[in-house]
Amino acid sequence: ETGVTQSPTHLIKTRGQQVTLRCSSQSGHNTVSWYQQALGQGPQFIFQYYREEENGRGNFPPRFSGLQFPNYSSELNVNALELDDSALYLCASSPAGGALLSPLHFGNGTRLTVT
Amino acid sequence: DQQVKQNSPSLSVQEGRISILNCDYTNSMFDYFLWYKKYPAEGPTFLISISSIKDKNEDGRFTVFLNKSAKHLSLHIVPSQPGDSAVYFCAASSPTGGSQGNLIFGKGTKLSVKP
């Protein structure tokens, strides 16, 4: 069983630039969620995708956007990067039904540094 | 305003003894609680969960206790092992929280188990 994989593992960008992070969900999982974990904080929910549509969103501005593809993989795009966007970005997948039926399975994350 | 609080940033325990990690929440609508463990450079890994209709759930060395009236839950690890050294996150979800992938996490407690 293939777990959740994320790429790249590390990334350095300059303020104002745009970034795309990628995630392949665990085999058999069709729901993908993205979380941001700032230093010293717990993960914060950004949004979730199910059947290629956004299915819930946390308190993040519109410059955070995403996509889900027919093979259930997903992208997180962040425009106009700010210094505070520096964080670990975690992708998690789950079968349809989400947390109540099956816990989220997380990837190892992408460490984004904005300078 | 934090809805899930882990007030102890760190905990140190001797191998073989009990580790008790605590978590408080403020939202009475939360109906499902999870504990995740995170090693450095890895994503969070699901450990154990509990539904609000229960007050205890046990899985091997791990037991989670829920006190709804106090809005408090705790994770007990007995006996503690050096491999348990990690950051432990408490998380909660509610049926009104939109998508089921929307978990609210605490800031985490770093557990160190000394040989």
PDB file of C-alpha atoms in Angstrom:
ATOM      1  CA  GLU A   1       0.000   0.000   0.000  1.00  0.00           C
ATOM      2  CA  THR A   2       1.523   3.313  -1.106  1.00  0.00           C
ATOM      3  CA  GLY A   3       1.263   6.105   1.444  1.00  0.00           C
ATOM      4  CA  VAL A   4       0.792   9.831   0.915  1.00  0.00           C
ATOM      5  CA  THR A   5       3.713  11.358  -0.957  1.00  0.00           C
ATOM      6  CA  GLN A   6       4.502  15.040  -1.245  1.00  0.00           C
ATOM      7  CA  SER A   7       6.924  16.980  -3.424  1.00  0.00           C
ATOM      8  CA  PRO A   8       9.180  18.787  -3.148  1.00  0.00           C
ATOM      9  CA  THR A   9      10.419  18.142   0.390  1.00  0.00           C
ATOM     10  CA  HIS A  10      11.986  21.575   0.721  1.00  0.00           C
ATOM     11  CA  LEU A  11      11.508  24.815  -1.164  1.00  0.00           C
ATOM     12  CA  ILE A  12      12.857  28.358  -0.870  1.00  0.00           C
ATOM     13  CA  LYS A  13      10.950  31.200  -2.509  1.00  0.00           C
ATOM     14  CA  THR A  14      11.106  34.973  -2.491  1.00  0.00           C
ATOM     15  CA  ARG A  15       8.318  37.185  -1.200  1.00  0.00           C
ATOM     16  CA  GLY A  16       5.795  37.941  -3.955  1.00  0.00           C
ATOM     17  CA  GLN A  17       6.507  34.760  -5.913  1.00  0.00           C
ATOM     18  CA  GLN A  18       4.093  31.897  -6.523  1.00  0.00           C
ATOM     19  CA  VAL A  19       4.539  28.272  -5.469  1.00  0.00           C
ATOM     20  CA  THR A  20       2.927  24.926  -6.319  1.00  0.00           C
ATOM     21  CA  LEU A  21       3.110  21.976  -3.950  1.00  0.00           C
ATOM     22  CA  ARG A  22       2.109  18.478  -4.997  1.00  0.00           C
ATOM     23  CA  CYS A  23       0.546  15.506  -3.256  1.00  0.00           C
ATOM     24  CA  SER A  24      -0.291  11.947  -4.233  1.00  0.00           C
ATOM     25  CA  SER A  25      -2.944  10.416  -2.047  1.00  0.00           C
ATOM     26  CA  GLN A  26      -2.759   6.996  -0.469  1.00  0.00           C
ATOM     27  CA  SER A  27      -4.014   4.177  -2.646  1.00  0.00           C
ATOM     28  CA  GLY A  28      -7.795   3.876  -2.364  1.00  0.00           C
ATOM     29  CA  HIS A  29      -8.239   7.363  -0.895  1.00  0.00           C
ATOM     30  CA  ASN A  30     -10.282   9.898  -2.848  1.00  0.00           C
ATOM     31  CA  THR A  31     -10.311  12.826  -0.397  1.00  0.00           C
ATOM     32  CA  VAL A  32      -7.334  15.128   0.086  1.00  0.00           C
ATOM     33  CA  SER A  33      -6.868  17.814   2.742  1.00  0.00           C
ATOM     34  CA  TRP A  34      -4.116  20.396   3.075  1.00  0.00           C
ATOM     35  CA  TYR A  35      -2.775  21.778   6.340  1.00  0.00           C
ATOM     36  CA  GLN A  36      -0.272  24.485   7.218  1.00  0.00           C
ATOM     37  CA  GLN A  37       1.957  23.959  10.254  1.00  0.00           C
ATOM     38  CA  ALA A  38       3.851  27.044  11.360  1.00  0.00           C
ATOM     39  CA  LEU A  39       6.799  26.689  13.732  1.00  0.00           C
ATOM     40  CA  GLY A  40       5.647  25.785  17.244  1.00  0.00           C
ATOM     41  CA  GLN A  41       2.009  25.409  16.171  1.00  0.00           C
ATOM     42  CA  GLY A  42      -0.301  22.561  15.360  1.00  0.00           C
ATOM     43  CA  PRO A  43      -1.441  21.929  11.782  1.00  0.00           C
ATOM     44  CA  GLN A  44      -4.115  24.352  10.535  1.00  0.00           C
ATOM     45  CA  PHE A  45      -6.743  23.284   8.012  1.00  0.00           C
ATOM     46  CA  ILE A  46      -6.467  25.042   4.651  1.00  0.00           C
ATOM     47  CA  PHE A  47      -8.998  23.164   2.516  1.00  0.00           C
ATOM     48  CA  GLN A  48     -10.199  19.760   1.396  1.00  0.00           C
ATOM     49  CA  TYR A  49     -10.886  18.318  -2.052  1.00  0.00           C
ATOM     50  CA  TYR A  50     -13.305  15.535  -2.887  1.00  0.00           C
ATOM     51  CA  ARG A  51     -14.187  14.447  -6.425  1.00  0.00           C
ATOM     52  CA  GLU A  52     -12.079  17.292  -7.822  1.00  0.00           C
ATOM     53  CA  GLU A  53     -14.043  19.996  -6.022  1.00  0.00           C
ATOM     54  CA  GLU A  54     -13.248  22.051  -2.937  1.00  0.00           C
ATOM     55  CA  ASN A  55     -15.259  20.556  -0.094  1.00  0.00           C
ATOM     56  CA  GLY A  56     -14.506  22.836   2.833  1.00  0.00           C
ATOM     57  CA  ARG A  57     -12.084  25.637   3.564  1.00  0.00           C
ATOM     58  CA  GLY A  58     -10.365  27.026   6.626  1.00  0.00           C
ATOM     59  CA  ASN A  59      -9.504  30.622   7.418  1.00  0.00           C
ATOM     60  CA  PHE A  60      -7.032  31.193   4.583  1.00  0.00           C
ATOM     61  CA  PRO A  61      -7.126  33.981   1.954  1.00  0.00           C
ATOM     62  CA  PRO A  62      -8.034  33.312  -1.704  1.00  0.00           C
ATOM     63  CA  ARG A  63      -4.369  33.405  -2.743  1.00  0.00           C
ATOM     64  CA  PHE A  64      -4.293  29.858  -1.342  1.00  0.00           C
ATOM     65  CA  SER A  65      -5.920  27.681  -3.988  1.00  0.00           C
ATOM     66  CA  GLY A  66      -5.921  24.057  -4.951  1.00  0.00           C
ATOM     67  CA  LEU A  67      -6.743  21.414  -7.473  1.00  0.00           C
ATOM     68  CA  GLN A  68      -7.575  17.744  -7.380  1.00  0.00           C
ATOM     69  CA  PHE A  69      -7.052  15.546 -10.421  1.00  0.00           C
ATOM     70  CA  PRO A  70      -8.997  12.483 -11.630  1.00  0.00           C
ATOM     71  CA  ASN A  71      -6.358  10.194 -10.088  1.00  0.00           C
ATOM     72  CA  TYR A  72      -7.047  11.959  -6.724  1.00  0.00           C
ATOM     73  CA  SER A  73      -3.643  13.635  -6.590  1.00  0.00           C
ATOM     74  CA  SER A  74      -3.713  17.278  -5.602  1.00  0.00           C
ATOM     75  CA  GLU A  75      -1.880  20.582  -5.825  1.00  0.00           C
ATOM     76  CA  LEU A  76      -1.716  23.500  -3.442  1.00  0.00           C
ATOM     77  CA  ASN A  77      -0.955  26.864  -5.052  1.00  0.00           C
ATOM     78  CA  VAL A  78       0.009  29.954  -3.134  1.00  0.00           C
ATOM     79  CA  ASN A  79       0.238  33.303  -4.917  1.00  0.00           C
ATOM     80  CA  ALA A  80       1.939  36.500  -3.786  1.00  0.00           C
ATOM     81  CA  LEU A  81       3.976  34.737  -1.129  1.00  0.00           C
ATOM     82  CA  GLU A  82       4.424  36.485   2.202  1.00  0.00           C
ATOM     83  CA  LEU A  83       7.067  35.890   4.851  1.00  0.00           C
ATOM     84  CA  ASP A  84       4.398  34.411   7.165  1.00  0.00           C
ATOM     85  CA  ASP A  85       3.701  31.700   4.593  1.00  0.00           C
ATOM     86  CA  SER A  86       6.930  30.035   5.703  1.00  0.00           C
ATOM     87  CA  ALA A  87       5.742  26.750   7.209  1.00  0.00           C
ATOM     88  CA  LEU A  88       5.467  23.009   6.796  1.00  0.00           C
ATOM     89  CA  TYR A  89       2.644  22.179   4.387  1.00  0.00           C
ATOM     90  CA  LEU A  90       1.026  18.829   5.041  1.00  0.00           C
ATOM     91  CA  CYS A  91      -1.186  16.867   2.713  1.00  0.00           C
ATOM     92  CA  ALA A  92      -3.512  14.220   4.130  1.00  0.00           C
ATOM     93  CA  SER A  93      -5.749  11.735   2.414  1.00  0.00           C
ATOM     94  CA  SER A  94      -8.709   9.681   3.548  1.00  0.00           C
ATOM     95  CA  PRO A  95     -11.380   7.474   2.039  1.00  0.00           C
ATOM     96  CA  ALA A  96     -14.750   9.078   1.362  1.00  0.00           C
ATOM     97  CA  GLY A  97     -16.328   9.831   4.708  1.00  0.00           C
ATOM     98  CA  GLY A  98     -13.316  11.548   6.197  1.00  0.00           C
ATOM     99  CA  ALA A  99     -12.204  11.628   9.774  1.00  0.00           C
ATOM    100  CA  LEU A 100     -15.226   9.957  11.324  1.00  0.00           C
ATOM    101  CA  LEU A 101     -14.747   6.715   9.427  1.00  0.00           C
ATOM    102  CA  SER A 102     -11.028   6.717   8.855  1.00  0.00           C
ATOM    103  CA  PRO A 103      -8.331   8.939  10.294  1.00  0.00           C
ATOM    104  CA  LEU A 104      -6.392  11.220   7.998  1.00  0.00           C
ATOM    105  CA  HIS A 105      -3.144   9.788   6.657  1.00  0.00           C
ATOM    106  CA  PHE A 106      -0.497  12.474   6.369  1.00  0.00           C
ATOM    107  CA  GLY A 107       2.464  12.831   4.061  1.00  0.00           C
ATOM    108  CA  ASN A 108       5.838  14.001   5.331  1.00  0.00           C
ATOM    109  CA  GLY A 109       5.181  17.546   4.216  1.00  0.00           C
ATOM    110  CA  THR A 110       6.875  20.252   2.175  1.00  0.00           C
ATOM    111  CA  ARG A 111       8.985  22.746   4.106  1.00  0.00           C
ATOM    112  CA  LEU A 112       8.478  26.169   2.454  1.00  0.00           C
ATOM    113  CA  THR A 113      10.759  29.053   3.335  1.00  0.00           C
ATOM    114  CA  VAL A 114       9.885  32.528   2.059  1.00  0.00           C
ATOM    115  CA  THR A 115      12.689  35.096   2.141  1.00  0.00           C
TER     116      THR A 115
ATOM    117  CA  ASP B   1      -8.841  31.906  20.115  1.00  0.00           C
ATOM    118  CA  GLN B   2      -7.617  28.336  20.455  1.00  0.00           C
ATOM    119  CA  GLN B   3     -10.372  25.739  20.520  1.00  0.00           C
ATOM    120  CA  VAL B   4      -8.009  22.867  21.339  1.00  0.00           C
ATOM    121  CA  LYS B   5      -5.349  23.506  23.953  1.00  0.00           C
ATOM    122  CA  GLN B   6      -2.364  21.466  25.010  1.00  0.00           C
ATOM    123  CA  ASN B   7      -0.965  23.483  27.871  1.00  0.00           C
ATOM    124  CA  SER B   8       2.196  21.451  28.414  1.00  0.00           C
ATOM    125  CA  PRO B   9       4.730  22.100  25.645  1.00  0.00           C
ATOM    126  CA  SER B  10       6.934  19.287  26.910  1.00  0.00           C
ATOM    127  CA  LEU B  11       6.923  16.230  29.170  1.00  0.00           C
ATOM    128  CA  SER B  12       9.810  14.059  30.332  1.00  0.00           C
ATOM    129  CA  VAL B  13       9.200  10.533  31.636  1.00  0.00           C
ATOM    130  CA  GLN B  14      11.366   7.607  32.671  1.00  0.00           C
ATOM    131  CA  GLU B  15      11.203   4.458  30.566  1.00  0.00           C
ATOM    132  CA  GLY B  16       8.652   2.000  31.943  1.00  0.00           C
ATOM    133  CA  ARG B  17       6.612   4.655  33.736  1.00  0.00           C
ATOM    134  CA  ILE B  18       3.290   6.149  32.664  1.00  0.00           C
ATOM    135  CA  SER B  19       3.094   9.145  30.347  1.00  0.00           C
ATOM    136  CA  ILE B  20      -0.015  11.316  30.634  1.00  0.00           C
ATOM    137  CA  LEU B  21      -0.640  13.929  27.975  1.00  0.00           C
ATOM    138  CA  ASN B  22      -3.510  16.345  28.475  1.00  0.00           C
ATOM    139  CA  CYS B  23      -5.772  18.265  26.146  1.00  0.00           C
ATOM    140  CA  ASP B  24      -8.591  20.742  26.776  1.00  0.00           C
ATOM    141  CA  TYR B  25     -11.178  22.003  24.329  1.00  0.00           C
ATOM    142  CA  THR B  26     -13.705  24.804  24.338  1.00  0.00           C
ATOM    143  CA  ASN B  27     -16.215  23.864  21.630  1.00  0.00           C
ATOM    144  CA  SER B  28     -18.969  21.639  23.003  1.00  0.00           C
ATOM    145  CA  MET B  29     -19.924  20.695  19.438  1.00  0.00           C
ATOM    146  CA  PHE B  30     -16.764  18.622  19.028  1.00  0.00           C
ATOM    147  CA  ASP B  31     -17.826  14.990  18.818  1.00  0.00           C
ATOM    148  CA  TYR B  32     -14.694  13.141  17.759  1.00  0.00           C
ATOM    149  CA  PHE B  33     -11.181  13.387  19.125  1.00  0.00           C
ATOM    150  CA  LEU B  34      -7.900  11.999  17.847  1.00  0.00           C
ATOM    151  CA  TRP B  35      -4.292  11.802  18.929  1.00  0.00           C
ATOM    152  CA  TYR B  36      -1.489  11.979  16.404  1.00  0.00           C
ATOM    153  CA  LYS B  37       2.210  11.361  16.963  1.00  0.00           C
ATOM    154  CA  LYS B  38       4.865  13.197  14.963  1.00  0.00           C
ATOM    155  CA  TYR B  39       8.540  12.381  14.615  1.00  0.00           C
ATOM    156  CA  PRO B  40      10.941  15.002  13.183  1.00  0.00           C
ATOM    157  CA  ALA B  41      10.917  15.177   9.368  1.00  0.00           C
ATOM    158  CA  GLU B  42       7.812  12.988   9.191  1.00  0.00           C
ATOM    159  CA  GLY B  43       4.117  13.716   8.939  1.00  0.00           C
ATOM    160  CA  PRO B  44       1.742  13.129  11.848  1.00  0.00           C
ATOM    161  CA  THR B  45       0.757   9.497  12.350  1.00  0.00           C
ATOM    162  CA  PHE B  46      -2.638   8.522  13.724  1.00  0.00           C
ATOM    163  CA  LEU B  47      -2.452   6.942  17.159  1.00  0.00           C
ATOM    164  CA  ILE B  48      -5.889   6.555  18.713  1.00  0.00           C
ATOM    165  CA  SER B  49      -9.322   8.191  18.643  1.00  0.00           C
ATOM    166  CA  ILE B  50     -12.461   8.451  20.736  1.00  0.00           C
ATOM    167  CA  SER B  51     -16.036   9.361  19.979  1.00  0.00           C
ATOM    168  CA  SER B  52     -17.905  11.683  22.321  1.00  0.00           C
ATOM    169  CA  ILE B  53     -20.341   8.892  23.161  1.00  0.00           C
ATOM    170  CA  LYS B  54     -17.534   7.047  24.950  1.00  0.00           C
ATOM    171  CA  ASP B  55     -15.365   7.991  27.894  1.00  0.00           C
ATOM    172  CA  LYS B  56     -12.496   5.583  27.282  1.00  0.00           C
ATOM    173  CA  ASN B  57     -10.802   3.866  24.368  1.00  0.00           C
ATOM    174  CA  GLU B  58      -7.863   1.518  24.687  1.00  0.00           C
ATOM    175  CA  ASP B  59      -5.392   0.194  22.124  1.00  0.00           C
ATOM    176  CA  GLY B  60      -2.468  -1.735  23.519  1.00  0.00           C
ATOM    177  CA  ARG B  61      -0.273   0.575  25.573  1.00  0.00           C
ATOM    178  CA  PHE B  62      -2.366   3.610  24.635  1.00  0.00           C
ATOM    179  CA  THR B  63      -5.584   4.692  26.348  1.00  0.00           C
ATOM    180  CA  VAL B  64      -7.537   7.861  25.747  1.00  0.00           C
ATOM    181  CA  PHE B  65      -9.943   9.183  28.379  1.00  0.00           C
ATOM    182  CA  LEU B  66     -12.649  11.737  27.642  1.00  0.00           C
ATOM    183  CA  ASN B  67     -14.382  13.903  30.272  1.00  0.00           C
ATOM    184  CA  LYS B  68     -17.078  15.766  28.385  1.00  0.00           C
ATOM    185  CA  SER B  69     -18.310  17.794  31.329  1.00  0.00           C
ATOM    186  CA  ALA B  70     -14.793  19.134  31.867  1.00  0.00           C
ATOM    187  CA  LYS B  71     -14.077  19.345  28.123  1.00  0.00           C
ATOM    188  CA  HIS B  72     -10.877  17.460  28.784  1.00  0.00           C
ATOM    189  CA  LEU B  73      -9.170  14.441  27.335  1.00  0.00           C
ATOM    190  CA  SER B  74      -5.966  12.686  28.151  1.00  0.00           C
ATOM    191  CA  LEU B  75      -3.691  10.129  26.546  1.00  0.00           C
ATOM    192  CA  HIS B  76      -2.050   7.544  28.779  1.00  0.00           C
ATOM    193  CA  ILE B  77       0.943   5.544  27.587  1.00  0.00           C
ATOM    194  CA  VAL B  78       1.858   2.563  29.758  1.00  0.00           C
ATOM    195  CA  PRO B  79       4.621   1.520  29.883  1.00  0.00           C
ATOM    196  CA  SER B  80       6.467   4.348  28.165  1.00  0.00           C
ATOM    197  CA  GLN B  81       9.278   3.384  25.794  1.00  0.00           C
ATOM    198  CA  PRO B  82      12.123   5.488  24.329  1.00  0.00           C
ATOM    199  CA  GLY B  83      10.572   5.032  20.870  1.00  0.00           C
ATOM    200  CA  ASP B  84       7.520   6.932  22.122  1.00  0.00           C
ATOM    201  CA  SER B  85       9.601  10.128  22.201  1.00  0.00           C
ATOM    202  CA  ALA B  86       7.839  12.426  19.731  1.00  0.00           C
ATOM    203  CA  VAL B  87       5.468  15.373  19.548  1.00  0.00           C
ATOM    204  CA  TYR B  88       1.871  14.406  20.338  1.00  0.00           C
ATOM    205  CA  PHE B  89      -1.009  16.379  18.872  1.00  0.00           C
ATOM    206  CA  CYS B  90      -4.568  16.350  20.132  1.00  0.00           C
ATOM    207  CA  ALA B  91      -7.178  17.040  17.436  1.00  0.00           C
ATOM    208  CA  ALA B  92     -10.950  17.440  17.355  1.00  0.00           C
ATOM    209  CA  SER B  93     -13.690  17.574  14.771  1.00  0.00           C
ATOM    210  CA  SER B  94     -17.352  18.475  14.753  1.00  0.00           C
ATOM    211  CA  PRO B  95     -20.252  17.561  12.463  1.00  0.00           C
ATOM    212  CA  THR B  96     -20.847  21.254  11.901  1.00  0.00           C
ATOM    213  CA  GLY B  97     -17.235  21.921  11.006  1.00  0.00           C
ATOM    214  CA  GLY B  98     -17.842  21.506   7.318  1.00  0.00           C
ATOM    215  CA  SER B  99     -15.825  18.798   5.637  1.00  0.00           C
ATOM    216  CA  GLN B 100     -14.848  15.868   7.782  1.00  0.00           C
ATOM    217  CA  GLY B 101     -11.209  16.505   6.984  1.00  0.00           C
ATOM    218  CA  ASN B 102     -11.341  19.666   9.034  1.00  0.00           C
ATOM    219  CA  LEU B 103      -9.507  18.730  12.202  1.00  0.00           C
ATOM    220  CA  ILE B 104      -8.672  21.367  14.819  1.00  0.00           C
ATOM    221  CA  PHE B 105      -5.252  20.646  16.304  1.00  0.00           C
ATOM    222  CA  GLY B 106      -3.604  21.692  19.534  1.00  0.00           C
ATOM    223  CA  LYS B 107      -0.035  23.004  19.536  1.00  0.00           C
ATOM    224  CA  GLY B 108       1.393  19.671  20.598  1.00  0.00           C
ATOM    225  CA  THR B 109       3.308  18.258  23.558  1.00  0.00           C
ATOM    226  CA  LYS B 110       6.866  17.018  23.101  1.00  0.00           C
ATOM    227  CA  LEU B 111       7.305  13.762  25.005  1.00  0.00           C
ATOM    228  CA  SER B 112      10.789  12.592  25.942  1.00  0.00           C
ATOM    229  CA  VAL B 113      11.127   9.086  27.360  1.00  0.00           C
ATOM    230  CA  LYS B 114      14.494   8.588  29.010  1.00  0.00           C
ATOM    231  CA  PRO B 115      16.091   5.109  29.196  1.00  0.00           C
TER     232      PRO B 115
END
